C-alpha cells in the first residue's frame, strides 16, 4: 500500500481547475482555487472496488493528478512550492453527481457527494523524478475499454505551485497529505459491473472495478 495512504493525512481537492470541465458542467471559471476535503476513509488502492453509494443515482468518474506532500509547511510561496512535493499519484475523484447538483442548488457543502467511502481510488506512489514536468503530462481514463477522458495538466487554470501556495495559506500541509488537482473534461457516469482504467501518461496505469455497495 502506498506510504501516503498509510500515513492517512488529509486529502485536499481542487474543483473546476480545467476550463473545459467547468464548461461541460455549466460552471463559470473560478477566480481563485475552489477547495473541498475528502476524509481518508475515502481511500482505496488497487485490488479494492469502487462501491456505488446506496442512494446514488449518478456516480461520475474524474481522473486527476494527485500531489503527495513531503514536508510540513504553511504560507508556502509559489517559488518554494515544488520543494514540498514528495511525489505524485493517479487519483480518481469519484463523485455522486446527482447529489452534488442537489447540494449546489441548496448552497450546501459537498462532503457527502465527494467524500463517501471508496471515493478516492489511488495508484501506488509515483516518485517525483518520474514526472519531471508535472505541468505537462497526459491524464486519461477509460470505462469498459472506451476512452472517456484524455487531457493534459498543461490545461490547469491554477498551476501546481499556485495551488500549493494557496492551499497552504488556508491549511498547514503535512507529510502524507494529498492534493487532488482537478479533472479535465469528459467526466461521466459509471455503474456496478463497469471497469475503470486510468493512467498518467505511460508512467502508471490503474484498474478499478465498480460494484454495488
Ligand atoms: O460544480 C460542479 O458542478 C462540479 C464540480 C466538481 O465536481 C469539481 C471537481 O471535483 C473537479 O473539477 O475536479
Ligand atoms: Mg474533482
mmCIF file of C-alpha atoms and ligand atoms in Angstrom:
data_model
loop_
_atom_site.group_PDB
_atom_site.id
_atom_site.type_symbol
_atom_site.label_atom_id
_atom_site.label_comp_id
_atom_site.label_asym_id
_atom_site.label_seq_id
_atom_site.Cartn_x
_atom_site.Cartn_y
_atom_site.Cartn_z
ATOM 1 C CA UNK A 1 0.000 0.000 0.000
ATOM 2 C CA UNK A 2 1.241 3.496 -0.820
ATOM 3 C CA UNK A 3 3.024 5.293 2.045
ATOM 4 C CA UNK A 4 0.791 8.353 1.798
ATOM 5 C CA UNK A 5 -2.334 6.190 2.216
ATOM 6 C CA UNK A 6 -0.858 4.551 5.312
ATOM 7 C CA UNK A 7 0.110 7.991 6.658
ATOM 8 C CA UNK A 8 -3.607 8.790 6.497
ATOM 9 C CA UNK A 9 -3.263 12.551 6.323
ATOM 10 C CA UNK A 10 -5.772 14.924 4.784
ATOM 11 C CA UNK A 11 -6.995 14.971 1.197
ATOM 12 C CA UNK A 12 -7.485 18.480 -0.207
ATOM 13 C CA UNK A 13 -9.235 18.562 -3.578
ATOM 14 C CA UNK A 14 -9.433 21.362 -6.124
ATOM 15 C CA UNK A 15 -12.536 21.784 -8.288
ATOM 16 C CA UNK A 16 -13.133 23.427 -11.672
ATOM 17 C CA UNK A 17 -9.408 23.710 -12.419
ATOM 18 C CA UNK A 18 -9.790 22.916 -16.138
ATOM 19 C CA UNK A 19 -11.841 25.326 -18.254
ATOM 20 C CA UNK A 20 -13.340 22.610 -20.482
ATOM 21 C CA UNK A 21 -14.555 20.681 -17.433
ATOM 22 C CA UNK A 22 -16.011 23.783 -15.762
ATOM 23 C CA UNK A 23 -17.855 24.483 -19.035
ATOM 24 C CA UNK A 24 -19.163 20.923 -19.518
ATOM 25 C CA UNK A 25 -20.946 21.188 -16.153
ATOM 26 C CA UNK A 26 -22.192 24.710 -16.872
ATOM 27 C CA UNK A 27 -19.977 26.461 -14.321
ATOM 28 C CA UNK A 28 -18.228 29.842 -14.530
ATOM 29 C CA UNK A 29 -14.423 29.768 -14.411
ATOM 30 C CA UNK A 30 -13.128 30.195 -10.850
ATOM 31 C CA UNK A 31 -11.243 33.341 -9.890
ATOM 32 C CA UNK A 32 -9.410 31.501 -7.099
ATOM 33 C CA UNK A 33 -8.972 27.755 -6.383
ATOM 34 C CA UNK A 34 -12.188 26.070 -5.240
ATOM 35 C CA UNK A 35 -11.296 23.667 -2.405
ATOM 36 C CA UNK A 36 -13.050 20.799 -0.689
ATOM 37 C CA UNK A 37 -11.864 17.991 1.608
ATOM 38 C CA UNK A 38 -12.252 14.230 1.486
ATOM 39 C CA UNK A 39 -11.842 12.030 4.592
ATOM 40 C CA UNK A 40 -9.049 9.435 4.451
ATOM 41 C CA UNK A 41 -11.708 6.693 4.682
ATOM 42 C CA UNK A 42 -12.326 7.588 1.017
ATOM 43 C CA UNK A 43 -9.028 5.949 0.001
ATOM 44 C CA UNK A 44 -8.857 2.668 -1.850
ATOM 45 C CA UNK A 45 -5.925 1.100 -3.671
ATOM 46 C CA UNK A 46 -5.730 -1.453 -6.497
ATOM 47 C CA UNK A 47 -7.330 -4.757 -5.548
ATOM 48 C CA UNK A 48 -10.254 -2.939 -3.952
ATOM 49 C CA UNK A 49 -13.513 -1.899 -5.635
ATOM 50 C CA UNK A 50 -15.327 1.409 -6.001
ATOM 51 C CA UNK A 51 -18.681 0.937 -4.233
ATOM 52 C CA UNK A 52 -21.698 2.819 -5.541
ATOM 53 C CA UNK A 53 -23.284 4.569 -2.529
ATOM 54 C CA UNK A 54 -26.718 3.086 -1.813
ATOM 55 C CA UNK A 55 -28.710 6.221 -2.631
ATOM 56 C CA UNK A 56 -26.515 7.292 -5.597
ATOM 57 C CA UNK A 57 -28.249 7.585 -8.967
ATOM 58 C CA UNK A 58 -25.344 9.033 -10.991
ATOM 59 C CA UNK A 59 -21.795 8.117 -9.955
ATOM 60 C CA UNK A 60 -19.230 10.009 -12.058
ATOM 61 C CA UNK A 61 -15.539 9.327 -12.703
ATOM 62 C CA UNK A 62 -12.972 12.159 -12.555
ATOM 63 C CA UNK A 63 -9.310 11.382 -13.273
ATOM 64 C CA UNK A 64 -6.817 13.689 -11.543
ATOM 65 C CA UNK A 65 -3.114 14.143 -10.868
ATOM 66 C CA UNK A 66 -2.504 13.808 -7.121
ATOM 67 C CA UNK A 67 0.348 15.658 -5.409
ATOM 68 C CA UNK A 68 1.854 13.921 -2.369
ATOM 69 C CA UNK A 69 3.315 16.360 0.152
ATOM 70 C CA UNK A 70 6.702 15.548 1.694
ATOM 71 C CA UNK A 71 7.294 18.355 4.203
ATOM 72 C CA UNK A 72 5.253 20.355 6.682
ATOM 73 C CA UNK A 73 4.573 23.914 5.545
ATOM 74 C CA UNK A 74 2.216 26.858 5.875
ATOM 75 C CA UNK A 75 2.083 30.042 3.782
ATOM 76 C CA UNK A 76 4.418 28.489 1.215
ATOM 77 C CA UNK A 77 5.492 30.812 -1.607
ATOM 78 C CA UNK A 78 4.907 29.749 -5.209
ATOM 79 C CA UNK A 79 8.661 29.815 -5.765
ATOM 80 C CA UNK A 80 9.257 27.337 -2.905
ATOM 81 C CA UNK A 81 6.176 25.168 -3.561
ATOM 82 C CA UNK A 82 7.779 22.343 -5.541
ATOM 83 C CA UNK A 83 10.265 21.695 -2.687
ATOM 84 C CA UNK A 84 7.306 20.435 -0.631
ATOM 85 C CA UNK A 85 6.352 17.811 -3.235
ATOM 86 C CA UNK A 86 7.449 14.263 -2.427
ATOM 87 C CA UNK A 87 5.832 12.742 -5.496
ATOM 88 C CA UNK A 88 2.582 12.030 -7.258
ATOM 89 C CA UNK A 89 -0.271 9.570 -7.580
ATOM 90 C CA UNK A 90 -3.034 8.968 -10.075
ATOM 91 C CA UNK A 91 -6.298 9.666 -8.256
ATOM 92 C CA UNK A 92 -9.954 9.331 -9.083
ATOM 93 C CA UNK A 93 -12.301 11.872 -7.528
ATOM 94 C CA UNK A 94 -15.445 9.716 -7.612
ATOM 95 C CA UNK A 95 -18.487 11.963 -7.359
ATOM 96 C CA UNK A 96 -22.181 11.408 -6.654
ATOM 97 C CA UNK A 97 -23.164 13.907 -9.369
ATOM 98 C CA UNK A 98 -26.915 13.866 -8.774
ATOM 99 C CA UNK A 99 -26.382 14.574 -5.082
ATOM 100 C CA UNK A 100 -23.863 17.298 -5.973
ATOM 101 C CA UNK A 101 -26.431 19.025 -8.197
ATOM 102 C CA UNK A 102 -28.940 18.912 -5.346
ATOM 103 C CA UNK A 103 -26.402 20.294 -2.835
ATOM 104 C CA UNK A 104 -25.298 23.041 -5.255
ATOM 105 C CA UNK A 105 -28.894 24.216 -5.643
ATOM 106 C CA UNK A 106 -29.274 24.422 -1.861
ATOM 107 C CA UNK A 107 -25.861 26.096 -1.416
ATOM 108 C CA UNK A 108 -24.745 23.215 0.813
ATOM 109 C CA UNK A 109 -21.244 21.688 1.203
ATOM 110 C CA UNK A 110 -20.075 18.806 -0.998
ATOM 111 C CA UNK A 111 -18.802 16.403 1.692
ATOM 112 C CA UNK A 112 -21.369 13.662 1.112
ATOM 113 C CA UNK A 113 -21.194 13.713 -2.699
ATOM 114 C CA UNK A 114 -17.370 13.768 -2.780
ATOM 115 C CA UNK A 115 -16.236 12.091 0.447
ATOM 116 C CA UNK A 116 -18.127 8.798 0.683
ATOM 117 C CA UNK A 117 -16.240 5.525 1.288
ATOM 118 C CA UNK A 118 -14.193 4.461 -1.794
ATOM 119 C CA UNK A 119 -14.497 7.908 -3.421
ATOM 120 C CA UNK A 120 -10.707 8.318 -3.668
ATOM 121 C CA UNK A 121 -9.097 5.409 -5.537
ATOM 122 C CA UNK A 122 -5.337 5.988 -5.919
ATOM 123 C CA UNK A 123 -2.420 4.367 -7.702
ATOM 124 C CA UNK A 124 0.810 3.457 -5.995
ATOM 125 C CA UNK A 125 3.188 6.315 -5.177
ATOM 126 C CA UNK A 126 4.993 7.889 -8.153
ATOM 127 C CA UNK A 127 8.421 9.285 -7.137
ATOM 128 C CA UNK A 128 8.904 12.968 -8.045
ATOM 129 C CA UNK A 129 11.698 12.285 -10.531
ATOM 130 C CA UNK A 130 9.411 10.082 -12.663
ATOM 131 C CA UNK A 131 7.383 13.170 -13.660
ATOM 132 C CA UNK A 132 9.964 15.871 -14.424
ATOM 133 C CA UNK A 133 7.304 18.254 -15.785
ATOM 134 C CA UNK A 134 4.043 17.702 -13.850
ATOM 135 C CA UNK A 135 2.555 20.683 -15.664
ATOM 136 C CA UNK A 136 2.667 18.848 -18.993
ATOM 137 C CA UNK A 137 1.561 15.263 -18.545
ATOM 138 C CA UNK A 138 -1.315 13.318 -20.059
ATOM 139 C CA UNK A 139 -4.190 12.094 -17.869
ATOM 140 C CA UNK A 140 -6.541 9.537 -19.360
ATOM 141 C CA UNK A 141 -9.445 7.336 -18.267
ATOM 142 C CA UNK A 142 -11.376 4.535 -19.964
ATOM 143 C CA UNK A 143 -14.658 2.896 -18.926
ATOM 144 C CA UNK A 144 -15.033 -0.677 -20.202
ATOM 145 C CA UNK A 145 -12.090 -0.014 -22.585
ATOM 146 C CA UNK A 146 -13.712 3.101 -24.107
ATOM 147 C CA UNK A 147 -11.744 6.362 -23.765
ATOM 148 C CA UNK A 148 -13.762 8.920 -21.785
ATOM 149 C CA UNK A 149 -11.191 11.429 -20.524
ATOM 150 C CA UNK A 150 -7.996 12.386 -22.334
ATOM 151 C CA UNK A 151 -6.477 15.588 -21.005
ATOM 152 C CA UNK A 152 -3.200 17.223 -20.096
ATOM 153 C CA UNK A 153 -2.116 19.004 -16.916
ATOM 154 C CA UNK A 154 -0.928 21.942 -19.062
ATOM 155 C CA UNK A 155 -4.594 22.965 -19.232
ATOM 156 C CA UNK A 156 -4.931 23.596 -15.479
ATOM 157 C CA UNK A 157 -6.259 27.082 -14.713
ATOM 158 C CA UNK A 158 -4.198 27.331 -11.499
ATOM 159 C CA UNK A 159 -0.724 25.785 -11.664
ATOM 160 C CA UNK A 160 0.580 23.261 -9.160
ATOM 161 C CA UNK A 161 2.849 25.839 -7.390
ATOM 162 C CA UNK A 162 -0.101 28.233 -7.180
ATOM 163 C CA UNK A 163 -2.339 25.500 -5.714
ATOM 164 C CA UNK A 164 0.258 24.504 -3.086
ATOM 165 C CA UNK A 165 0.796 28.148 -2.127
ATOM 166 C CA UNK A 166 -2.943 28.905 -1.956
ATOM 167 C CA UNK A 167 -3.871 25.733 -0.053
ATOM 168 C CA UNK A 168 -1.036 26.216 2.462
ATOM 169 C CA UNK A 169 -2.336 29.710 3.204
ATOM 170 C CA UNK A 170 -5.552 28.055 4.457
ATOM 171 C CA UNK A 171 -4.437 24.652 5.794
ATOM 172 C CA UNK A 172 -0.958 23.716 7.053
ATOM 173 C CA UNK A 173 0.293 20.996 4.734
ATOM 174 C CA UNK A 174 1.856 17.921 6.335
ATOM 175 C CA UNK A 175 3.853 14.943 5.047
ATOM 176 C CA UNK A 176 1.443 12.403 3.570
ATOM 177 C CA UNK A 177 -1.205 14.968 2.635
ATOM 178 C CA UNK A 178 -2.644 14.546 -0.849
ATOM 179 C CA UNK A 179 -3.796 17.330 -3.172
ATOM 180 C CA UNK A 180 -6.178 16.391 -5.987
ATOM 181 C CA UNK A 181 -5.566 18.971 -8.699
ATOM 182 C CA UNK A 182 -8.900 18.834 -10.567
ATOM 183 C CA UNK A 183 -10.175 16.882 -13.513
ATOM 184 C CA UNK A 184 -10.042 17.539 -17.259
ATOM 185 C CA UNK A 185 -13.238 17.284 -19.311
ATOM 186 C CA UNK A 186 -15.038 14.068 -20.232
ATOM 187 C CA UNK A 187 -16.476 13.147 -16.818
ATOM 188 C CA UNK A 188 -19.430 10.801 -16.958
ATOM 189 C CA UNK A 189 -21.394 8.024 -15.270
ATOM 190 C CA UNK A 190 -20.321 4.540 -14.228
ATOM 191 C CA UNK A 191 -22.382 1.752 -12.723
ATOM 192 C CA UNK A 192 -21.897 -1.556 -10.923
ATOM 193 C CA UNK A 193 -20.230 -4.023 -13.288
ATOM 194 C CA UNK A 194 -18.138 -1.374 -15.095
ATOM 195 C CA UNK A 195 -14.347 -1.376 -15.051
ATOM 196 C CA UNK A 196 -12.363 1.873 -14.931
ATOM 197 C CA UNK A 197 -8.810 2.021 -16.240
ATOM 198 C CA UNK A 198 -6.843 5.246 -15.914
ATOM 199 C CA UNK A 199 -3.300 6.459 -16.315
ATOM 200 C CA UNK A 200 -0.752 9.241 -16.063
ATOM 201 C CA UNK A 201 0.984 9.283 -19.456
ATOM 202 C CA UNK A 202 2.678 5.916 -19.810
ATOM 203 C CA UNK A 203 4.099 6.183 -16.287
ATOM 204 C CA UNK A 204 1.348 4.437 -14.365
ATOM 205 C CA UNK A 205 -1.940 2.674 -15.051
ATOM 206 C CA UNK A 206 -4.608 1.515 -12.597
ATOM 207 C CA UNK A 207 -7.739 -0.627 -12.854
ATOM 208 C CA UNK A 208 -10.724 -0.375 -10.515
ATOM 209 C CA UNK A 209 -13.970 -2.338 -10.770
ATOM 210 C CA UNK A 210 -17.238 -0.660 -9.808
ATOM 211 C CA UNK A 211 -19.523 -2.700 -7.542
ATOM 212 C CA UNK A 212 -22.797 -2.388 -5.661
ATOM 213 C CA UNK A 213 -22.329 -1.458 -2.004
HETATM 214 O O1 LIG B 1 -19.515 22.386 -9.893
HETATM 215 C C1 LIG B 1 -19.749 21.293 -10.368
HETATM 216 O O2 LIG B 1 -20.786 21.059 -10.951
HETATM 217 C C2 LIG B 1 -18.789 20.206 -10.230
HETATM 218 C C3 LIG B 1 -17.538 20.432 -9.820
HETATM 219 C C4 LIG B 1 -16.629 19.371 -9.478
HETATM 220 O O3 LIG B 1 -17.012 18.218 -9.276
HETATM 221 C C5 LIG B 1 -15.280 19.810 -9.292
HETATM 222 C C6 LIG B 1 -14.208 18.799 -9.329
HETATM 223 O O4 LIG B 1 -14.101 17.924 -8.498
HETATM 224 C C7 LIG B 1 -13.184 18.922 -10.385
HETATM 225 O O5 LIG B 1 -13.265 19.835 -11.198
HETATM 226 O O6 LIG B 1 -12.279 18.090 -10.393
HETATM 227 MG MG1 LIG B 2 -12.516 16.530 -8.978
#
